[in-house]
Tab-separated table of C-alpha atoms in Angstrom:
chain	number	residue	atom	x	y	z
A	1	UNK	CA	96.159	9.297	147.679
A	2	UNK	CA	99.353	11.452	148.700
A	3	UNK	CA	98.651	14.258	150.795
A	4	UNK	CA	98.534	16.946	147.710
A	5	UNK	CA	95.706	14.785	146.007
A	6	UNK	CA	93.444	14.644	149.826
A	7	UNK	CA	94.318	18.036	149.501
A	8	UNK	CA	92.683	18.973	145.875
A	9	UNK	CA	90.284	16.113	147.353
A	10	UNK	CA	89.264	18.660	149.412
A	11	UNK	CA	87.482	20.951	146.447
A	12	UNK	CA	87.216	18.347	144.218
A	13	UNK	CA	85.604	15.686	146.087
A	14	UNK	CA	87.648	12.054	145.974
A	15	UNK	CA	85.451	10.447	142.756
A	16	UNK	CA	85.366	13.803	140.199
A	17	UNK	CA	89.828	13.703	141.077
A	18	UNK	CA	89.690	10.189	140.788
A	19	UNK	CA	88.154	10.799	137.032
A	20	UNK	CA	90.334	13.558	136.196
A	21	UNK	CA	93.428	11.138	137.317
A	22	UNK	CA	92.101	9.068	134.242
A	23	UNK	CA	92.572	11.931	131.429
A	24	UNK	CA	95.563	11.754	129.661
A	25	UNK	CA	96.702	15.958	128.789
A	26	UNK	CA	98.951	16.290	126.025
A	27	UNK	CA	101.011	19.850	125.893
A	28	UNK	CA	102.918	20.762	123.273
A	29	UNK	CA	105.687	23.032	123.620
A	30	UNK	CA	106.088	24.095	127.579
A	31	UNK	CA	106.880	27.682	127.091
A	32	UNK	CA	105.130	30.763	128.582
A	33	UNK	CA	101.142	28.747	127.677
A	34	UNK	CA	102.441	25.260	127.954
A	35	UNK	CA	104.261	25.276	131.436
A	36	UNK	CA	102.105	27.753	133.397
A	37	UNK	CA	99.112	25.705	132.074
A	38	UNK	CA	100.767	22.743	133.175
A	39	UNK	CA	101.229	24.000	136.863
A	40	UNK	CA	97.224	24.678	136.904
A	41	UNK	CA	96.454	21.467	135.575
A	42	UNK	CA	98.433	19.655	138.189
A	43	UNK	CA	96.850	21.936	141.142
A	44	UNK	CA	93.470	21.098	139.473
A	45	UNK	CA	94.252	17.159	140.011
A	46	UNK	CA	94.880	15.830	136.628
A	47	UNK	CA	97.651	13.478	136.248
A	48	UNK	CA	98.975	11.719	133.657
A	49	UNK	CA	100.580	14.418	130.720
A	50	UNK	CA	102.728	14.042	128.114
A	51	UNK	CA	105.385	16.923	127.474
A	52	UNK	CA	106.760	18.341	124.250
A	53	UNK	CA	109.401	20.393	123.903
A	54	UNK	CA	113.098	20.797	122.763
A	55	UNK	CA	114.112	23.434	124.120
A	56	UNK	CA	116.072	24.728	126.973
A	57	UNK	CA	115.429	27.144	130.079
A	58	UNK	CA	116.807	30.475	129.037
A	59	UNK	CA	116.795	33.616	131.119
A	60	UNK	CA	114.991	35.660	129.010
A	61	UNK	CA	111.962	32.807	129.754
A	62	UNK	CA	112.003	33.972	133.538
A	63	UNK	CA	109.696	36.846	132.751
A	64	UNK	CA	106.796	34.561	132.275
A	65	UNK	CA	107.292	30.719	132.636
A	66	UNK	CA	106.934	28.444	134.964
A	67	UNK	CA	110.897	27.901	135.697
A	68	UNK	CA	113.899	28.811	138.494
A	69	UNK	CA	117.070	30.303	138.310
A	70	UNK	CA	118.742	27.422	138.943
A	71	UNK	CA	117.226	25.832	135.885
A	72	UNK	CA	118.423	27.908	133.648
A	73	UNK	CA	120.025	25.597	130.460
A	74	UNK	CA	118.103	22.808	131.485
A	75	UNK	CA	116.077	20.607	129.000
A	76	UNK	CA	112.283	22.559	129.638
A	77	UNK	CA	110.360	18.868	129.741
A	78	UNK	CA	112.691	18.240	132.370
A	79	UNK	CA	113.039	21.270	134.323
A	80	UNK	CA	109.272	21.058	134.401
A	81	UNK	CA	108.778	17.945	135.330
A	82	UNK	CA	110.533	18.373	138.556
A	83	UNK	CA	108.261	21.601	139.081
A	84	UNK	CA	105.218	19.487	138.810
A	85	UNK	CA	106.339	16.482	140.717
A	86	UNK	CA	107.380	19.428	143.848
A	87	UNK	CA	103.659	19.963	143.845
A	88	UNK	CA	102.735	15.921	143.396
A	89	UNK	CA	105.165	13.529	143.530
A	90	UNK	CA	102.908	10.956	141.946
A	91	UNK	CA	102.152	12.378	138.451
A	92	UNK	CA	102.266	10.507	135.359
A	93	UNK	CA	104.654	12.004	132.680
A	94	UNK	CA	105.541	11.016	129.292
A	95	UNK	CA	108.218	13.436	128.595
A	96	UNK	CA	109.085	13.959	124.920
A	97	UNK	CA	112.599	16.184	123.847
A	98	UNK	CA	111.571	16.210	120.425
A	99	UNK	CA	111.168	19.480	118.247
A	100	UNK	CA	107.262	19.043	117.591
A	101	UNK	CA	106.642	18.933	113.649
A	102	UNK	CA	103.922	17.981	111.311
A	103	UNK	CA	105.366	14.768	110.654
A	104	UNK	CA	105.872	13.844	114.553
A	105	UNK	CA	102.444	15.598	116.333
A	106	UNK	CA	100.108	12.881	115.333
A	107	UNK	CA	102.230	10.175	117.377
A	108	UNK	CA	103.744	12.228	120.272
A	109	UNK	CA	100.066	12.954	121.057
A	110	UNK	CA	98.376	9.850	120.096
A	111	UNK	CA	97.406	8.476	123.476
A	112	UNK	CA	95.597	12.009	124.488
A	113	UNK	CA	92.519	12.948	125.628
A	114	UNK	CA	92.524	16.788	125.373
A	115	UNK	CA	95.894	18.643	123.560
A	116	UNK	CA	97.070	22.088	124.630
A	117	UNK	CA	98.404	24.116	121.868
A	118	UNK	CA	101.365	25.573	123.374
A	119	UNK	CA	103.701	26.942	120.493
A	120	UNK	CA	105.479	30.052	119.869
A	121	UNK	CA	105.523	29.783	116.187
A	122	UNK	CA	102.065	30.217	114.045
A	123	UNK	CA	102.469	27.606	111.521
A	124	UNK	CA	102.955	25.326	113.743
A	125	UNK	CA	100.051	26.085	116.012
A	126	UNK	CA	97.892	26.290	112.762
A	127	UNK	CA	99.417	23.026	111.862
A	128	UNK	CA	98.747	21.643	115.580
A	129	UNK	CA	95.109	22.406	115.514
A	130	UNK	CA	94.339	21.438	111.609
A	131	UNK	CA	96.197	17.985	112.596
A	132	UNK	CA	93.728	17.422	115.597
A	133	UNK	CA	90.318	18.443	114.761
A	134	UNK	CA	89.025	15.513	112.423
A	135	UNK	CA	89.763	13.614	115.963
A	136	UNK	CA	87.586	13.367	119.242
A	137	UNK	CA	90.248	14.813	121.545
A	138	UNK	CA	89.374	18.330	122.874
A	139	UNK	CA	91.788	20.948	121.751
A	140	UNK	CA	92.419	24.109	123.563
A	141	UNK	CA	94.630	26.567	121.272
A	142	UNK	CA	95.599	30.237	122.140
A	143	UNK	CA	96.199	32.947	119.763
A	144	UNK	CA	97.177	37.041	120.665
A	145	UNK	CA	98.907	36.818	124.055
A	146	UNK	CA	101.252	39.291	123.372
A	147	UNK	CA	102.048	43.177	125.404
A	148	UNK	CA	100.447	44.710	128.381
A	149	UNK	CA	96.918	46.533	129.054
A	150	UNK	CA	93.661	45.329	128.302
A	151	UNK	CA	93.468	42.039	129.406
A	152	UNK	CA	89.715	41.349	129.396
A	153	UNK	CA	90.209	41.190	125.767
A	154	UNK	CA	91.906	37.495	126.064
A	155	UNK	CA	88.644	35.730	125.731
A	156	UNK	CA	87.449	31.940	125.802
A	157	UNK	CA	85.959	31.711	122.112
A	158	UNK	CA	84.314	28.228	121.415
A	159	UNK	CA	84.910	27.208	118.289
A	160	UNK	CA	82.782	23.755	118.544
A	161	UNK	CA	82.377	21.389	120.973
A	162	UNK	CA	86.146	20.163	120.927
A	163	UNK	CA	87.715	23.218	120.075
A	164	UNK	CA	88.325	25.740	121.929
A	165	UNK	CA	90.788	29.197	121.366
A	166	UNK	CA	91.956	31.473	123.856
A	167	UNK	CA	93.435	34.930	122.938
A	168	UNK	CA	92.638	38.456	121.481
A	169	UNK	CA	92.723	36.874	118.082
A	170	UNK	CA	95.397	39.185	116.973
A	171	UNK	CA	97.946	40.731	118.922
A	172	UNK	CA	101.668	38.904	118.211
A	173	UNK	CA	104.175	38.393	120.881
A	174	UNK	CA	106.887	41.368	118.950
A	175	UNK	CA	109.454	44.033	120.105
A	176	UNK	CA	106.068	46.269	120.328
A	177	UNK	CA	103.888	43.779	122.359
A	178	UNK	CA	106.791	41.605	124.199
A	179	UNK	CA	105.349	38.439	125.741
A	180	UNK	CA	104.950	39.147	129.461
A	181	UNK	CA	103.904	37.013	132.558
A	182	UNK	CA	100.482	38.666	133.586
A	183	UNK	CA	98.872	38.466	130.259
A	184	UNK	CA	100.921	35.170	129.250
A	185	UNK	CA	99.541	33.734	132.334
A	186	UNK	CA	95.701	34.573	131.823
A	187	UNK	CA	95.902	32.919	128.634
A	188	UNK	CA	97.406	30.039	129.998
A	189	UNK	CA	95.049	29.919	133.240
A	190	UNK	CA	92.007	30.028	130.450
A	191	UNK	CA	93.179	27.229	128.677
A	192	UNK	CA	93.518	24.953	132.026
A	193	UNK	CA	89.893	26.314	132.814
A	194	UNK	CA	88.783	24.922	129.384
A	195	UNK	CA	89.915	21.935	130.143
A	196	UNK	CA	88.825	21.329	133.655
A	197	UNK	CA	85.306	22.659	133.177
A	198	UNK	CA	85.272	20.341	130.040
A	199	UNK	CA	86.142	17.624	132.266
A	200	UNK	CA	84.000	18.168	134.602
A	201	UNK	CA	80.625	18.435	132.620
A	202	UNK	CA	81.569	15.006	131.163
A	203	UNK	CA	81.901	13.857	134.780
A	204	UNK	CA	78.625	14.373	135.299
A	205	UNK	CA	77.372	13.954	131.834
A	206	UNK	CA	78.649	10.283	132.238
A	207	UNK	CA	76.894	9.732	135.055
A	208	UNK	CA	79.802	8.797	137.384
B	1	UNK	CA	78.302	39.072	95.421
B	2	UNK	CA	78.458	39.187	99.199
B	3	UNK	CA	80.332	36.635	101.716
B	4	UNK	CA	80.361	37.078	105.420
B	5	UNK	CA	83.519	37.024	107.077
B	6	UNK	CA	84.393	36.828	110.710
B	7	UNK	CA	80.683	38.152	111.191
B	8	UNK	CA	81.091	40.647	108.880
B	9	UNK	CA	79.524	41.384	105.448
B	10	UNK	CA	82.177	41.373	102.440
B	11	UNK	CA	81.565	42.667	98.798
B	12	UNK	CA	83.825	40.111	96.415
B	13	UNK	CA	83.683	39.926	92.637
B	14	UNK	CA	82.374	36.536	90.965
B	15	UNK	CA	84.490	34.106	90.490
B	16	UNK	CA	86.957	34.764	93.932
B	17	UNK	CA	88.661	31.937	95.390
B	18	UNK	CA	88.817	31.914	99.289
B	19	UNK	CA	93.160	32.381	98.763
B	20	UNK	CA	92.405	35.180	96.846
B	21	UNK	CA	90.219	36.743	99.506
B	22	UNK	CA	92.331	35.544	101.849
B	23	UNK	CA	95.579	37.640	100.307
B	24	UNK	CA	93.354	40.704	99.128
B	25	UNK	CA	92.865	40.894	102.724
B	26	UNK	CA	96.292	40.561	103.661
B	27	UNK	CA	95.770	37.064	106.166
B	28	UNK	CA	98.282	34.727	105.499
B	29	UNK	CA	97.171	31.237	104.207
B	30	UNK	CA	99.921	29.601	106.055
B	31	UNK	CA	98.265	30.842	109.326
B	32	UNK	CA	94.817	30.277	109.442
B	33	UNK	CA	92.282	27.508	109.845
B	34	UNK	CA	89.174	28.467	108.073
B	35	UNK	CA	85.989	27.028	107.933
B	36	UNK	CA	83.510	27.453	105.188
B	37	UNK	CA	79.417	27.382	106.347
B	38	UNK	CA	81.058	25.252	109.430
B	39	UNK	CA	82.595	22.777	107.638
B	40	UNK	CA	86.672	23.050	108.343
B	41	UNK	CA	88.446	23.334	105.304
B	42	UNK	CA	91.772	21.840	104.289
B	43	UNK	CA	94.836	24.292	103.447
B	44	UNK	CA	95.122	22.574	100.611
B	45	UNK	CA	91.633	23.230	99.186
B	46	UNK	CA	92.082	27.454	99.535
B	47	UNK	CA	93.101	27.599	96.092
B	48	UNK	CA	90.463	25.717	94.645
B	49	UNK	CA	87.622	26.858	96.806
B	50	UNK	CA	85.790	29.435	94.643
B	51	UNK	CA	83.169	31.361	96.820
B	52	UNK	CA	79.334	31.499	96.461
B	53	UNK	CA	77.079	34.222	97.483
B	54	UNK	CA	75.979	34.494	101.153
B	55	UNK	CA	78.761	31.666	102.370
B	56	UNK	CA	79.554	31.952	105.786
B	57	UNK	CA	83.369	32.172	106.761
B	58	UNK	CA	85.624	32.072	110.015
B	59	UNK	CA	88.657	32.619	109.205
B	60	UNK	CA	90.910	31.254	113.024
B	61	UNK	CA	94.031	33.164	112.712
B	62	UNK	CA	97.198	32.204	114.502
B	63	UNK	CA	99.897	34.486	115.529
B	64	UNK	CA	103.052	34.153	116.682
B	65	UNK	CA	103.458	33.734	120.978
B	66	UNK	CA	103.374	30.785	123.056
């Protein structure tokens, strides 16, 4: 254990991390949801993740996600990696510059325990969630994340027992609600709870 | 004939198929996952689906932001 992991030891206790280590996260797309969500799950001791995205670090991205200055043009999977890694060196990534599709999902995520739903664009996270749910792997989606003000009204909604969505349902990152970091964040935060409560009830659930 | 939607109860005329309701309602199919008395339904099936009296719909919509 590296002195981040004695450190999340210290909440955690050094069997639950040691379980967590074992889940395999998929995210796809590491945007404004996908990289803040990321960060959390890190801090919250899981390890091994496999990253999806094509896309580069722009500075109109700095409002909200989980990115530097300095990394501005860089590939996002690998501009985030390095973010993760400064807060534990010893995390297992499977990074993946690929433009996520319907064709592609199914395999980039194969080896997954639990997939984030991290896209910008709603067929695609319609397609990302329809793709998933005949499997076993938990899915944590988010939908209405856009524009300021009432922020209680991102809620936790589960859908069945490996499907969960996070969101208002209904309000669409526009020119009228622009995606910005507070709300952005909460969603993202919610999802990472998802998953780490999830994790942890089967911790116990499986008796370890 | 009566469907409930989201929680909510909808009048519909016989015969409706859930795309139909779907785009009198203005929710685009492309968008959604829906599931029909709990049971997940395939895009492809909206068009075919024709809806019975008293079935139970969520219609999951997905909007753009990530």
């Amino acid at each position: 254990m590296n002195l981040t992991e004695q450190g999340i030891a210290v909440f955690l206790g050094e069997k639950r991390l040691a379980y967590l280590q074992t889940i395999t996260v998929g995210i796809g797309g590491v945007g404004g949801l996908g990289s803040n969500c990321a960060m959390h799950l890190v801090r919250s001791g899981f390890k091994r993740f496999v990253l999806a995205d094509f896309d580069r670090v722009d500075e109109s991205n700095l409002n909200r996600q989980a990115y530097q200055l300095d990394q501005v043009g860089q590939l996002k999977v690998m501009a985030l990696s390095r973010n993760l890694m400064a807060v534990n060196p010893d995390i297992d990534l499977d990074i993946r510059t690929v433009e996520v599709t319907p064709d592609n999902m199914s395999a980039i995520f194969m080896d997954c325990d639990v997939v984030i739903e991290a896209f910008d664009d709603p067929f695609v996270k319609k397609t990302f969630v329809e793709m998933f749910l005949p499997t076993d792997k938990l899915i944590v989606s988010a939908s209405g994340i856009g524009g300021t003000g009432n922020a209680d009204a991102i809620v936790t909604r589960r859908i069945r027992d490996n499907f969960y969505m996070i969101g208002d349902m209904e309000t669409e990152c526009s020119v009228e609600n622009p995606p910005f970091s507070p709300k952005v964040s909460i969603a993202a935060a919610k999802q990472a709870d998802v998953v780490l409560r999830y994790y942890l009830d089967r911790f116990v659930a499986e008796g370890k | 004939m009566t469907v409930v939607l989201n929680g909510k109860n909808v009048d519909i005329s016989e015969g409706m198929t859930l795309l139909g309701l779907l785009e009198s309602r203005g929710i685009s199919s492309e968008t959604v996952v829906v599931e029909l008395n709990r049971e997940i339904l395939s895009a492809d099936a909206f068009v075919s689906t024709i809806l019975g009296d008293g079935d139970l719909l969520e219609v999951l919509r997905f909007v753009g932001g990530g």
